[in-house]
C-alpha positions as a printed Julia matrix, in Angstrom:
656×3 Matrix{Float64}:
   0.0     0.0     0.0
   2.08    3.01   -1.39
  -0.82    5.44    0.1
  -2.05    4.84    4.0
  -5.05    6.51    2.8
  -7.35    4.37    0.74
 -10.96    5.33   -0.63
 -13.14    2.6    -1.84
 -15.48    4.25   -4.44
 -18.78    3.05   -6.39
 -22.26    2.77   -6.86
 -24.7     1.8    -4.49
 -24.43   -1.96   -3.71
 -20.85   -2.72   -4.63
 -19.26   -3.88   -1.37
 -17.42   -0.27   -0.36
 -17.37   -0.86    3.36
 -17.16   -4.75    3.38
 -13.88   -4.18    1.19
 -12.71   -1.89    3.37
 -13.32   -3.61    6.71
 -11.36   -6.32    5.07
  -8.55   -4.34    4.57
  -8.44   -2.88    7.89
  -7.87   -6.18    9.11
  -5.36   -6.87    6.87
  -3.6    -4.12    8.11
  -3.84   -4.7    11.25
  -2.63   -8.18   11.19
  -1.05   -8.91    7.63
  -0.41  -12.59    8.7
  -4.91  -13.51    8.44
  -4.66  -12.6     5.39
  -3.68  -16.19    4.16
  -6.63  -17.73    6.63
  -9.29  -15.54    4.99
  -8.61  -16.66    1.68
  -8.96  -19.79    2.48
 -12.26  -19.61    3.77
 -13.06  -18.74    0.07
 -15.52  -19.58   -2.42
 -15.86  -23.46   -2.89
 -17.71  -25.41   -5.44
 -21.12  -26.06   -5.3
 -22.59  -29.36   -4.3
 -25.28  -31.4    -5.86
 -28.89  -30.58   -4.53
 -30.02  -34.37   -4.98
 -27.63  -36.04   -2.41
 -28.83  -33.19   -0.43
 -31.89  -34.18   -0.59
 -31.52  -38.17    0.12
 -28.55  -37.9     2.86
 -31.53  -35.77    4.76
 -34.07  -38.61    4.01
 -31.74  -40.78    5.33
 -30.82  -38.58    8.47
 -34.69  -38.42    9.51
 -35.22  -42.08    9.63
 -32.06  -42.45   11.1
 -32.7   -40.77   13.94
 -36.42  -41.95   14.54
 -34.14  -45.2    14.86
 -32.09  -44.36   17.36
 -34.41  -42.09   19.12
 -36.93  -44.94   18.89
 -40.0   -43.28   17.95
 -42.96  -45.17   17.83
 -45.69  -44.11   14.97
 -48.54  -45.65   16.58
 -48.59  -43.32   19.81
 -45.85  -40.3    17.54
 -43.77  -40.19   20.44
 -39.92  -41.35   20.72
 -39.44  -43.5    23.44
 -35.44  -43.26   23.62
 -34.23  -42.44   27.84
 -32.31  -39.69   25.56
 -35.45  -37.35   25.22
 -37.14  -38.39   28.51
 -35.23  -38.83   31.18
 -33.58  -36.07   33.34
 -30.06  -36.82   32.74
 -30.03  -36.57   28.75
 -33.14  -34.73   28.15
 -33.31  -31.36   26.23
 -33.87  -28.63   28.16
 -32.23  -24.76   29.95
 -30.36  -26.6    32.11
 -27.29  -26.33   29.52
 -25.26  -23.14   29.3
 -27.26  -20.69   27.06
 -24.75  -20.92   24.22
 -21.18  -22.67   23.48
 -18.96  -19.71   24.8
 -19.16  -21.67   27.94
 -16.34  -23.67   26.92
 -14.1   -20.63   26.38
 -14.53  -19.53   29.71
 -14.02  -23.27   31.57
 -10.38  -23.21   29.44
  -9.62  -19.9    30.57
 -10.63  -20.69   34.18
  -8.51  -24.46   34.06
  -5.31  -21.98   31.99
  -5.43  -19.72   35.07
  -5.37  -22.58   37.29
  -2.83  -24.19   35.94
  -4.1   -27.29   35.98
  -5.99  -30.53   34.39
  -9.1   -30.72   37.39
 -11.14  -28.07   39.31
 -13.4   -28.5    41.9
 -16.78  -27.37   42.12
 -15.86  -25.38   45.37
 -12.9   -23.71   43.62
 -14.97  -22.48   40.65
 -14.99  -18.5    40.66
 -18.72  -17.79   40.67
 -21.15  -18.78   43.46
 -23.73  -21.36   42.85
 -22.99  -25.02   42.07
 -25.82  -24.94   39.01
 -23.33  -22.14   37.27
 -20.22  -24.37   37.74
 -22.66  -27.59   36.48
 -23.83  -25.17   33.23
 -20.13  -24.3    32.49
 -18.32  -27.9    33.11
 -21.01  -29.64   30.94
 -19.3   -28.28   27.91
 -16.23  -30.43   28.76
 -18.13  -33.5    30.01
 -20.91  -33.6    27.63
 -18.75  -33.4    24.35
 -16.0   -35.94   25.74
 -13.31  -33.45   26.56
 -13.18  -34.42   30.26
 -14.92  -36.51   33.18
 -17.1   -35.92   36.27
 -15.15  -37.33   39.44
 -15.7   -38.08   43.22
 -13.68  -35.96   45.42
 -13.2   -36.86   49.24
 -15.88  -35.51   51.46
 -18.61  -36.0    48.85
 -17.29  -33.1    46.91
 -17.38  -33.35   42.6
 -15.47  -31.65   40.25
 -14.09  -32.45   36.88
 -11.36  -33.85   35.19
  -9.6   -33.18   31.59
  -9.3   -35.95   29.4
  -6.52  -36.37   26.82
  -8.64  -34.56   24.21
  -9.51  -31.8    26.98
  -5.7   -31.23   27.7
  -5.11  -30.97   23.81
  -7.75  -28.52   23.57
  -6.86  -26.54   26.69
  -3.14  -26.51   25.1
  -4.48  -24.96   21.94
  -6.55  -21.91   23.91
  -3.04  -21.48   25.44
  -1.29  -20.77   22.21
  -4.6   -18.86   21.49
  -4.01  -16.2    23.91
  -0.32  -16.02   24.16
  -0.39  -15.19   20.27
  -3.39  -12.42   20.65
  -4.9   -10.08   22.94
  -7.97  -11.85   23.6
  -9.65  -12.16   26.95
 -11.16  -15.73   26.86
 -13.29  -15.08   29.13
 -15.36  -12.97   27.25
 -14.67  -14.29   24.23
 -18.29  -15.06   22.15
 -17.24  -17.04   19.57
 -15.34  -20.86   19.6
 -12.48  -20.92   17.8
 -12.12  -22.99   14.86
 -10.37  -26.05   16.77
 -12.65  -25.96   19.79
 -15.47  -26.31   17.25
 -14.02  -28.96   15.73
 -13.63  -30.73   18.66
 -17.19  -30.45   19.35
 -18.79  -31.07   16.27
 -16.13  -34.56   15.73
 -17.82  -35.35   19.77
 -21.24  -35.32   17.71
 -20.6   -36.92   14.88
 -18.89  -39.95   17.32
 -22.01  -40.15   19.53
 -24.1   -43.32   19.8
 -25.87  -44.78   22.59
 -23.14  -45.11   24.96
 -21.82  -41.65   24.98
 -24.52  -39.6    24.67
 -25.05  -36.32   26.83
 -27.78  -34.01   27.55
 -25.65  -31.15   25.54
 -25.53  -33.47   22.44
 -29.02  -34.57   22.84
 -30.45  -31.04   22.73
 -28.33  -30.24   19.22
 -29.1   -33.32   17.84
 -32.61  -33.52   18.46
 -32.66  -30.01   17.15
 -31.19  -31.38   13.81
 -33.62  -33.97   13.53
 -35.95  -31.23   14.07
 -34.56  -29.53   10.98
 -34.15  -32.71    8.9
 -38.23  -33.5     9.52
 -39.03  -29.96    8.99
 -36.88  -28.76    6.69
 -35.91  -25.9     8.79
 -36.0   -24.82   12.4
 -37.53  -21.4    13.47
 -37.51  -18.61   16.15
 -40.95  -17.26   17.1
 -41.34  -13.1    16.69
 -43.23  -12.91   19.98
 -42.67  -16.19   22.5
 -44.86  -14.93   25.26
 -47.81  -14.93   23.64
 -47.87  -17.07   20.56
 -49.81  -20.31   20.11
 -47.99  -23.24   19.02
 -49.97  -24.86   15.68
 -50.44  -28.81   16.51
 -47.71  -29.56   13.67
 -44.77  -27.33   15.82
 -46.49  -29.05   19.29
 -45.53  -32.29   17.46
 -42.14  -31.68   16.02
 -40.67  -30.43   19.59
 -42.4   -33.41   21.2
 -40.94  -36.19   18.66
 -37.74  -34.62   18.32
 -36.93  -32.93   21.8
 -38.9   -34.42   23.9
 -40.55  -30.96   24.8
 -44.12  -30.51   25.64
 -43.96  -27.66   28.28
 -46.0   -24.14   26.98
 -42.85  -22.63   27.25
 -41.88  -21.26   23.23
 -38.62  -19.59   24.53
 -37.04  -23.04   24.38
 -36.05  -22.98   20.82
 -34.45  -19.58   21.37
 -32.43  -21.22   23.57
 -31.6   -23.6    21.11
 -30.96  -22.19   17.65
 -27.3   -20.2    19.26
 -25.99  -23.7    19.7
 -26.6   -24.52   16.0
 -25.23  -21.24   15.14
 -22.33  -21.13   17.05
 -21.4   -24.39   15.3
 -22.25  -23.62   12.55
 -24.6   -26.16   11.63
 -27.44  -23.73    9.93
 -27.67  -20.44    7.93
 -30.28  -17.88    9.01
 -33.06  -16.5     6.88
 -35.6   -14.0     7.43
 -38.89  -15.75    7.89
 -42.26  -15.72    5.75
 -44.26  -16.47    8.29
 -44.86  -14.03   10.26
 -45.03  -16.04   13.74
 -41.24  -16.26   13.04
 -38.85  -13.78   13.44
 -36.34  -15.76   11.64
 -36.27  -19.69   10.14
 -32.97  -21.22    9.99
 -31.42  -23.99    7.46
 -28.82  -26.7     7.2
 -25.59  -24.84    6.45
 -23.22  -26.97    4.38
 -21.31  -27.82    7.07
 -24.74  -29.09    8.89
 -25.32  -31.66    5.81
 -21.42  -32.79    6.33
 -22.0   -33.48    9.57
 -25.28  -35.18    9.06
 -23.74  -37.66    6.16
 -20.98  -38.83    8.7
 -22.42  -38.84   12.19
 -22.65  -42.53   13.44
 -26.38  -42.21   14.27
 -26.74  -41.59   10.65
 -24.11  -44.2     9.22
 -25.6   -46.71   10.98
 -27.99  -46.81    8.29
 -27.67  -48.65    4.95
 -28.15  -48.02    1.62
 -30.64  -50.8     1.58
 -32.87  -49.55    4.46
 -32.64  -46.27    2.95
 -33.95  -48.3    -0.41
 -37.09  -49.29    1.47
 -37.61  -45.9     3.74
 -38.25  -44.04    0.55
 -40.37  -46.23   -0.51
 -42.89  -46.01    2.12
 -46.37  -44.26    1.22
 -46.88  -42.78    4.54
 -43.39  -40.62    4.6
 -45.18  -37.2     6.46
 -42.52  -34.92    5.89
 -41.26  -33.05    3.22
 -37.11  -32.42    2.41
 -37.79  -28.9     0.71
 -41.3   -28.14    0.07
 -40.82  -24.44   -1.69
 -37.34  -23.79   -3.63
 -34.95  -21.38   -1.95
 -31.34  -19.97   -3.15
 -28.52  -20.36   -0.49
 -25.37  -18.69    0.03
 -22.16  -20.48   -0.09
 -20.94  -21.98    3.52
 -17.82  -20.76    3.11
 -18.37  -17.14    2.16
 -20.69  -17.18    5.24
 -17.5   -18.54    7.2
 -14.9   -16.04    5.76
 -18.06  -13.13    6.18
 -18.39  -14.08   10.51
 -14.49  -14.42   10.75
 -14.08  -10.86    9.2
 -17.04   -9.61   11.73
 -15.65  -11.45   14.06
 -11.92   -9.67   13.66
 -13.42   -6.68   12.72
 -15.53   -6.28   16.37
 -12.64   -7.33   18.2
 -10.03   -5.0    16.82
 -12.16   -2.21   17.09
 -13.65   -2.93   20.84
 -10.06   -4.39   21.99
  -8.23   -2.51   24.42
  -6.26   -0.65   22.14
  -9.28   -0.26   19.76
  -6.74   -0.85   16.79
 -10.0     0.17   14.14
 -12.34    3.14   14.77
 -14.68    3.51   11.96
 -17.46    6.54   11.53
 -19.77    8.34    9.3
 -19.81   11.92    8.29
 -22.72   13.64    7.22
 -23.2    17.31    6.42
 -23.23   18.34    9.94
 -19.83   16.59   11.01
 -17.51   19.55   11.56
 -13.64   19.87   13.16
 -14.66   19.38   16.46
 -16.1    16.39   16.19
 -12.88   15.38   13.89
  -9.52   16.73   15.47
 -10.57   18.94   18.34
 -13.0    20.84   20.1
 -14.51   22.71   23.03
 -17.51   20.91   24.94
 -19.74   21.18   27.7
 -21.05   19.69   30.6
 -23.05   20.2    33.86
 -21.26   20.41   37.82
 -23.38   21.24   40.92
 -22.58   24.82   40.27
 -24.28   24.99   36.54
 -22.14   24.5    33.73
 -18.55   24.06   32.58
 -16.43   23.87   29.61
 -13.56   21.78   28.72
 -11.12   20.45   25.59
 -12.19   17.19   23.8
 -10.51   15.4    21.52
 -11.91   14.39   17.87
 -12.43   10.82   16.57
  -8.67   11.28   14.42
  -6.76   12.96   17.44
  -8.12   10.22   19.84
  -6.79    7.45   17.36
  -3.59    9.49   16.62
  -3.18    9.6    20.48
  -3.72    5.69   21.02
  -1.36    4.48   18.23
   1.6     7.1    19.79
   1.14    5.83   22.66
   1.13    2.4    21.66
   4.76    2.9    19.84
   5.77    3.62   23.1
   4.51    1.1    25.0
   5.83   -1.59   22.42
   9.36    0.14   22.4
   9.44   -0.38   26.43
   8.01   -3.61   26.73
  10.58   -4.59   24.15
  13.68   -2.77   26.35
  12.39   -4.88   29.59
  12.52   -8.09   27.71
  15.84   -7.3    26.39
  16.48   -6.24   30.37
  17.62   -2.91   29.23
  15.04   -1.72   31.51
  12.6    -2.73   34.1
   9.19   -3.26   34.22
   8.77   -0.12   37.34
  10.6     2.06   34.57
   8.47    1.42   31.81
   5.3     1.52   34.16
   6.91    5.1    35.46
   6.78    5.97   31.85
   3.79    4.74   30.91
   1.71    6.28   33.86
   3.12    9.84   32.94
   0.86    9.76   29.45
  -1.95   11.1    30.29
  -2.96   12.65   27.11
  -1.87   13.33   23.35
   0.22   16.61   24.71
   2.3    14.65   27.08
   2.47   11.45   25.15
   3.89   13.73   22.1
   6.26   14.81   24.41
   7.6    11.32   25.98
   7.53   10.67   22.2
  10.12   13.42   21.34
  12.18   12.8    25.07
  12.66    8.85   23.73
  12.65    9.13   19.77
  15.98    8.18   19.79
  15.31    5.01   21.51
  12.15    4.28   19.91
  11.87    2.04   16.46
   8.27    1.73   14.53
   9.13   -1.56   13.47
   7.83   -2.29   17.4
   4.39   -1.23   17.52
   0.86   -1.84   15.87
  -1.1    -0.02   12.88
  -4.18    1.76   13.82
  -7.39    2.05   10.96
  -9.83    5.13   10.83
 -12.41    3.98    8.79
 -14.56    6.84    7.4
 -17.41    5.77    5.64
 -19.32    8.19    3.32
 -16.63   10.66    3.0
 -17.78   12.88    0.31
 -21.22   13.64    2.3
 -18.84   16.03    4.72
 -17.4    19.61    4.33
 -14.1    17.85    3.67
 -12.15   21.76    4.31
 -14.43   22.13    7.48
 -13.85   18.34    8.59
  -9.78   18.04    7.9
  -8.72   21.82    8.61
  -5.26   22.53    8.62
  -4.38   18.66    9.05
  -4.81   18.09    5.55
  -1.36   18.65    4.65
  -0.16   15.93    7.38
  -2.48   12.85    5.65
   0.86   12.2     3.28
   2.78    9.3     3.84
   6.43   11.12    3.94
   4.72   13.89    6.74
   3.96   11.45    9.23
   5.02   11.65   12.45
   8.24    9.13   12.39
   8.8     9.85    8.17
  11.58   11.24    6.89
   9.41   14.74    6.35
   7.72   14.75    9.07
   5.07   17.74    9.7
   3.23   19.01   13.02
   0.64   21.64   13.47
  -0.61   23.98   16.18
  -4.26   22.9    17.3
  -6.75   26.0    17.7
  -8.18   25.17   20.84
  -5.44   23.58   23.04
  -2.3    24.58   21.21
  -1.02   21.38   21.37
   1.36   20.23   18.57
  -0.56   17.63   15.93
   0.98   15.38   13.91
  -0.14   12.2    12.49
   1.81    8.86   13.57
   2.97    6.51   10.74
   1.45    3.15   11.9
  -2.02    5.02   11.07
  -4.05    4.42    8.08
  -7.1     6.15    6.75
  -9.35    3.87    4.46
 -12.3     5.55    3.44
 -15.87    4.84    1.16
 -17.4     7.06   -1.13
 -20.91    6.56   -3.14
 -20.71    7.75   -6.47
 -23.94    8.13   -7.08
 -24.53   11.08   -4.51
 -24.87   14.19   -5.31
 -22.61   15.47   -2.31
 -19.34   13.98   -4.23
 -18.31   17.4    -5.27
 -17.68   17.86   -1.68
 -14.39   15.94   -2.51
 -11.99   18.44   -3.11
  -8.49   18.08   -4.95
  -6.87   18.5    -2.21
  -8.47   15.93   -0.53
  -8.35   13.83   -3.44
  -4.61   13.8    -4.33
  -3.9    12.68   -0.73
  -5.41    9.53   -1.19
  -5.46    6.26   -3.31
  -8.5     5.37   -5.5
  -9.84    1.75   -5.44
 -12.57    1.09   -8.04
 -15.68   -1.26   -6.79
 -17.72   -1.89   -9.61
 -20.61   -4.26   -9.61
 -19.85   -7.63   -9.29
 -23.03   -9.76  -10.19
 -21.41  -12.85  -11.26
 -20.31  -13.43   -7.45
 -24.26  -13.7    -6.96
 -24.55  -17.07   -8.83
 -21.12  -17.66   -7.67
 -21.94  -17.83   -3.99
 -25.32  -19.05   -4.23
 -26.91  -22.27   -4.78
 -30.48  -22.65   -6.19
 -32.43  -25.56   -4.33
 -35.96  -25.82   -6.59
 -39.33  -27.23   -5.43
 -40.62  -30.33   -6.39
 -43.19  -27.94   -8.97
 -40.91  -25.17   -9.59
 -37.21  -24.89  -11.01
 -37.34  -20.8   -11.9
 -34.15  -19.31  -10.65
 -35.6   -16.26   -9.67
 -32.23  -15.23   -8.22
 -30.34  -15.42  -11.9
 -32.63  -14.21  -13.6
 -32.74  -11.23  -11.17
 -28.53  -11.31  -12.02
 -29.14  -11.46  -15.71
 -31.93   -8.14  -15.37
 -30.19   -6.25  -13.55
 -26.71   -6.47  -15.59
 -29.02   -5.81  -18.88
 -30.04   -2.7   -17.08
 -26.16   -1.57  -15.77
 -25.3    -1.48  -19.5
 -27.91    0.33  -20.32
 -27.31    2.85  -17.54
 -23.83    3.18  -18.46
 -25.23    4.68  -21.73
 -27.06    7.31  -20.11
 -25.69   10.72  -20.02
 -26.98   12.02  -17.21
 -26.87    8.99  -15.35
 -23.5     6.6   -16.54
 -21.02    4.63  -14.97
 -21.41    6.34  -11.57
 -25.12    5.43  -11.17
 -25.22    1.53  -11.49
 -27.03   -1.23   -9.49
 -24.56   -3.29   -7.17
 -24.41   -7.1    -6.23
 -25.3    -6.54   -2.68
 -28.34   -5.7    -3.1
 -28.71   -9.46   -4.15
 -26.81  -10.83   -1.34
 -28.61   -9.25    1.84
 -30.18  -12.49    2.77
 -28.46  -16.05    3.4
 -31.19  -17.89    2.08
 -33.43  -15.99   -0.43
 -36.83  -17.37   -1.0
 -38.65  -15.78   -4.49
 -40.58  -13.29   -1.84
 -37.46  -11.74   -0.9
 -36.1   -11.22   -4.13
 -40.14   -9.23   -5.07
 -39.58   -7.51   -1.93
 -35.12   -6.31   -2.74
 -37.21   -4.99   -6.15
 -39.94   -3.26   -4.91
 -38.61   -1.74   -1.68
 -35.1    -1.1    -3.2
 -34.44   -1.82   -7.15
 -37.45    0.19   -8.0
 -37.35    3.3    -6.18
 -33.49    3.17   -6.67
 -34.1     3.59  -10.92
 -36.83    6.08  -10.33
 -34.82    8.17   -8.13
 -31.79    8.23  -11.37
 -33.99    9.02  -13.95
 -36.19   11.06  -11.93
 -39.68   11.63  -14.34
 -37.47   11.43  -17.4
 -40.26    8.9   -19.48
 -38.4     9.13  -23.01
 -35.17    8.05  -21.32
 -36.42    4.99  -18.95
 -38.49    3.19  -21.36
 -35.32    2.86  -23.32
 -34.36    0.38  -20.07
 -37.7    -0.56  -18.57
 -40.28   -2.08  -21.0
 -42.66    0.57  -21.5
 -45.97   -0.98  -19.93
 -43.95   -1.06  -16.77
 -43.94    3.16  -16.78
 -46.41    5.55  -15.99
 -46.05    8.22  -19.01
 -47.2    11.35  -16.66
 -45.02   10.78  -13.44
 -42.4     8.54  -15.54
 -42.8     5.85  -12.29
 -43.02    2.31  -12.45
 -46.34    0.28  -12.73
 -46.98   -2.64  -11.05
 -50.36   -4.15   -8.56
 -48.54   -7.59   -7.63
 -45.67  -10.15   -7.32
 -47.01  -11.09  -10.38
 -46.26   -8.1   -12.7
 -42.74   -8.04  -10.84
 -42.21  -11.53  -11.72
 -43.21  -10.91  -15.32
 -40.87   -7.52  -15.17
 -37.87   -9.43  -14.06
 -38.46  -12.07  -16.86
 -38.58   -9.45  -19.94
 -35.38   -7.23  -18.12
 -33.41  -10.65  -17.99
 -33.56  -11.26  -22.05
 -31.03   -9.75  -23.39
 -31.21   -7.33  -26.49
 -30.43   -8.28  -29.82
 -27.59   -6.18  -30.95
């Protein structure tokens, strides 16, 4: 990156801040870079073996769950009786297992105690330890005086070995930490796929009765409002056969769904009907584990011959079609959130990212005067803007590195550096520690800091920057061979900005505030085109059809829309700068055809009408004319219907 400052510019739609976000990370640790890409696009799999491996997987587990049709209950001890049976009494999702590993790292040790767990009340230490014992990574044992606690297994130890290397590598309180990392998932999701009858756990029974829930159904589902809803006789029967679970409770499958997810087992879509706020699906890495999972091999090819076979078969594998985005863009998507969040809300908060808008002046960018209320009335006081806070941080930080460095290298000790250290209080003194120890001090020992600023051109970029324009050039950083300072207005500190900080920034070309950019602004920074990208939407998504209905909505919505781009392109008043994006196709997981009406009507639509704005003679040369209103130059329509049959005629392409 020969620039530090990057803008990301477009059309609506084409992936501006997700590009940039991406970067940031890059930036911030240059070594994921090699992990994201290889959560990348795979190839598509074959719908039908979807479709059988999930016939198999339902009458599988009616096997081993042991329902009985004549009375539609399963009478397996694994659904029924207290120890196994689905139900709260599990930690509410699987970032229980982070914190047991952190708790067994700081205790240096392979067995705890339920009287030496941290927090009071043996039902919290039972919630927490059941993610070791229930998915094989460790044992319940007997201590003297009738106390219990639990003991790490070989695959526990491995595990808790890994979290080690985890946090010794990055700043990450485990704790906290939401998400399982990829080899603690694994470990959990190779527990399930080993389970039978003789290791089976009231953790495992809840996630796979949930899938069997999902492979019966076709989906599972989280109700909009769980407090007052009534449960239809079909959803009374599917928790009762699957879970075991006939209480009038409906928050139970909220409780639920965040293991699946966590695992990532399904993908989540917004729901139809409108009793659910969402309805989630088999991911691809769900199906994977379905095909191998020993409750599921157990069955042969020949019984599988005869299952489908049967008349009365009561469920249905995929009763309406769908279009589902690829597992592994889904993966590499969450792992960039995932970075993203914790860079930004990390201690050093390596990535600060914000908006400007026409009312986003200096003071709310570099410096300021503020105001706030004391028992006596009012009083005023200095505050810092968004870039001199960051600025501040990543100094600092160069500092800090440089001295922990020296007191590894016992070329000073730790009191020194915390002597140091507690004498920054702000950017004024930490500039000046910087300039007392710049000879000591090498940037090759500290970490890069992002501003993101998203929508730049929609600011008063000569209000917003001020005189700190000038210092936004690589050789008049703070640390580069040119280096440049200023004199702040308001606290008459001298500015500069470090060199381990980069600006990336987004910029909708379609807006009418982009001649807000000015040159000077613009020659500061380098230009990254995002154009649309449609082709990644049948790329990334597979189409699942109905047993009546193979129309790819979703392509043909691909097809339409690129007709219409070129077209656009064309326009004078309109061209290159005003084009339809692939995001707008690729806000949903799993699409259903009333989600892709809804992206036209709510956003295509109004989108066109707002370019051409009344102009009739010049959007019937894009839109079929019985689609436009002549007078207001607006679009037509009464139903799905007429969209349907718009999206049809847009996707033919024109004879040339």
């Amino acid at each position: 990156m020969s620039k530090k400052q990057i803008l990301y510019y477009g059309p609506p739609g084409t992936g501006k801040t997700y590009e940039a976000r991406e970067a940031a990370i890059r930036i911030i640790n240059p070594n994921i870079d090699n992990d994201l890409n290889h959560l990348g696009v795979e190839t598509r799999i074959e719908n039908n073996s979807i479709e059988i491996n999930l016939q198999i997987a339902n009458k599988a587990f009616e096997k081993f769950f042991e329902y009985d049709k004549e009375s539609n209950e399963s009478k397996s001890k694994f659904l029924n009786d207290r120890e196994y049976k689905p139900g709260k009494t599990c930690y509410r999702n699987m970032s229980a297992l982070n914190k047991f590993m952190a708790i067994m790292i700081e205790k240096d040790d392979v067995s705890i105690a339920r009287d030496q767990w941290p927090d009071k009340g043996s039902s919290t230490f039972a919630q927490y330890s059941r993610a070791v014992t229930n998915f094989d990574l460790g044992v319940e044992e007997k201590l003297q005086g009738n106390k219990k606690g639990v003991r790490l297994n070989q695959e526990g130890i491995k595990i808790k070995e890994e979290y080690k290397k985890l946090i010794s590598n990055e700043d990450i309180d485990l704790q906290s930490l939401r998400n399982l990392p990829d080899f603690a998932k694994d470990a959990i999701l190779n527990s399930i796929k080993n389970t039978d009858k003789y290791n089976m756990s009231m953790w495992k029974s809840t996630i796979i009765g949930a899938l069997w829930f999902i492979s019966r159904n076709g989906y599972i589902f989280k109700y909009s409002t769980p407090k007052s809803i009534q449960r239809t006789e079909k959803e009374n029967e599917l928790l009762k056969i699957c879970l075991g679970y006939k209480a009038e409770d409906n928050e139970f499958l909220t409780w639920v769904i965040p293991y699946l997810l966590d695992l990532g087992l399904v993908v989540e879509s917004e729901a139809q009907d409108s009793r659910y706020i969402h309805e989630y699906y088999l991911s691809e890495e769900g199906k994977d584990l379905l095909r191998n999972m020993n409750i599921v091999t157990d069955v042969t090819n020949t019984e599988y011959s005869g299952m489908v076979a049967e008349e009365d078969v009561t469920y249905q594998i995929q009763s309406e079609k769908i279009y589902r985005l690829n597992d592994s863009f889904i993966s590499k998507r969450s792992k960039i959130k995932e970075l993203f969040s914790r860079y930004r809300d990390n201690e050093d908060n390596n990535i600060d990212m914000i908006t400007l808008h026409p009312s986003f002046e200096y003071e709310n960018f570099i410096e300021g005067i503020s105001v706030t209320t004391i028992k006596t009335g009012i009083a005023y006081y200095n505050k810092n803007g968004i870039l001199k806070d960051i600025c501040y941080k990543a100094l600092k930080n160069l500092i800090n590195k440089n001295l922990s460095n020296q007191v590894e290298n016992q070329e000073i000790t730790e009191d020194e550096k915390g002597e140091v250290l507690t004498s920054i209080k702000n950017w004024r003194t930490c500039y000046e520690k910087y300039r007392e120890l710049e000879s000591t001090l090498s940037w090759d020992y500290c970490d890069n800091f992002v501003l993101i600023i998203d929508e730049i051109n929609r600011g008063d970029m000569a209000k917003v920057f001020g005189e700190t324009i000038t210092l936004l050039e690589t050789d008049k950083r703070i640390g580069s061979h040119n280096e440049q300072v200023v004199k702040l207005p308001f606290t008459n500190d001298t500015f500069g900005i470090p060199k381990n900080i980069f600006i990336l920034a987004t910029m909708n070309t379609s807006d009418k505030s982009i001649a807000n950019m000015d040159i000077a602004l613009r020659r500061r920074f380098g230009f990254v085109k995002c154009n649309p990208k449609l082709d990644l939407v049948k790329e990334l998504y597979t189409f699942v059809p109905s047993e009546n209905d193979n129309r790819n909505l979703l392509y043909e919505s691909v097809d339409a829309i690129d007709n219409i781009n070129k077209k656009l392109a064309k326009i004078s008043f309109i061209g290159p700068d005003k084009l339809i994006g692939h995001s707008y196709l690729m806000g949903i997981d799993v699409f259903k055809d009333e989600n892709i009406v809804d992206i036209w009507t709510q956003e295509i639509i109004p989108l066109l009408e707002e370019y051409f704005l009344g102009e009739y003679d010049e959007i019937i040369d894009v839109i079929p004319e019985r689609f436009i209103e002549r007078e207001t130059g607006n679009f037509i329509y009464e139903d799905s219907e007429d969209i349907l049959e718009l999206i049809k005629e847009l996707a033919i392409k024109d004879e040339e």
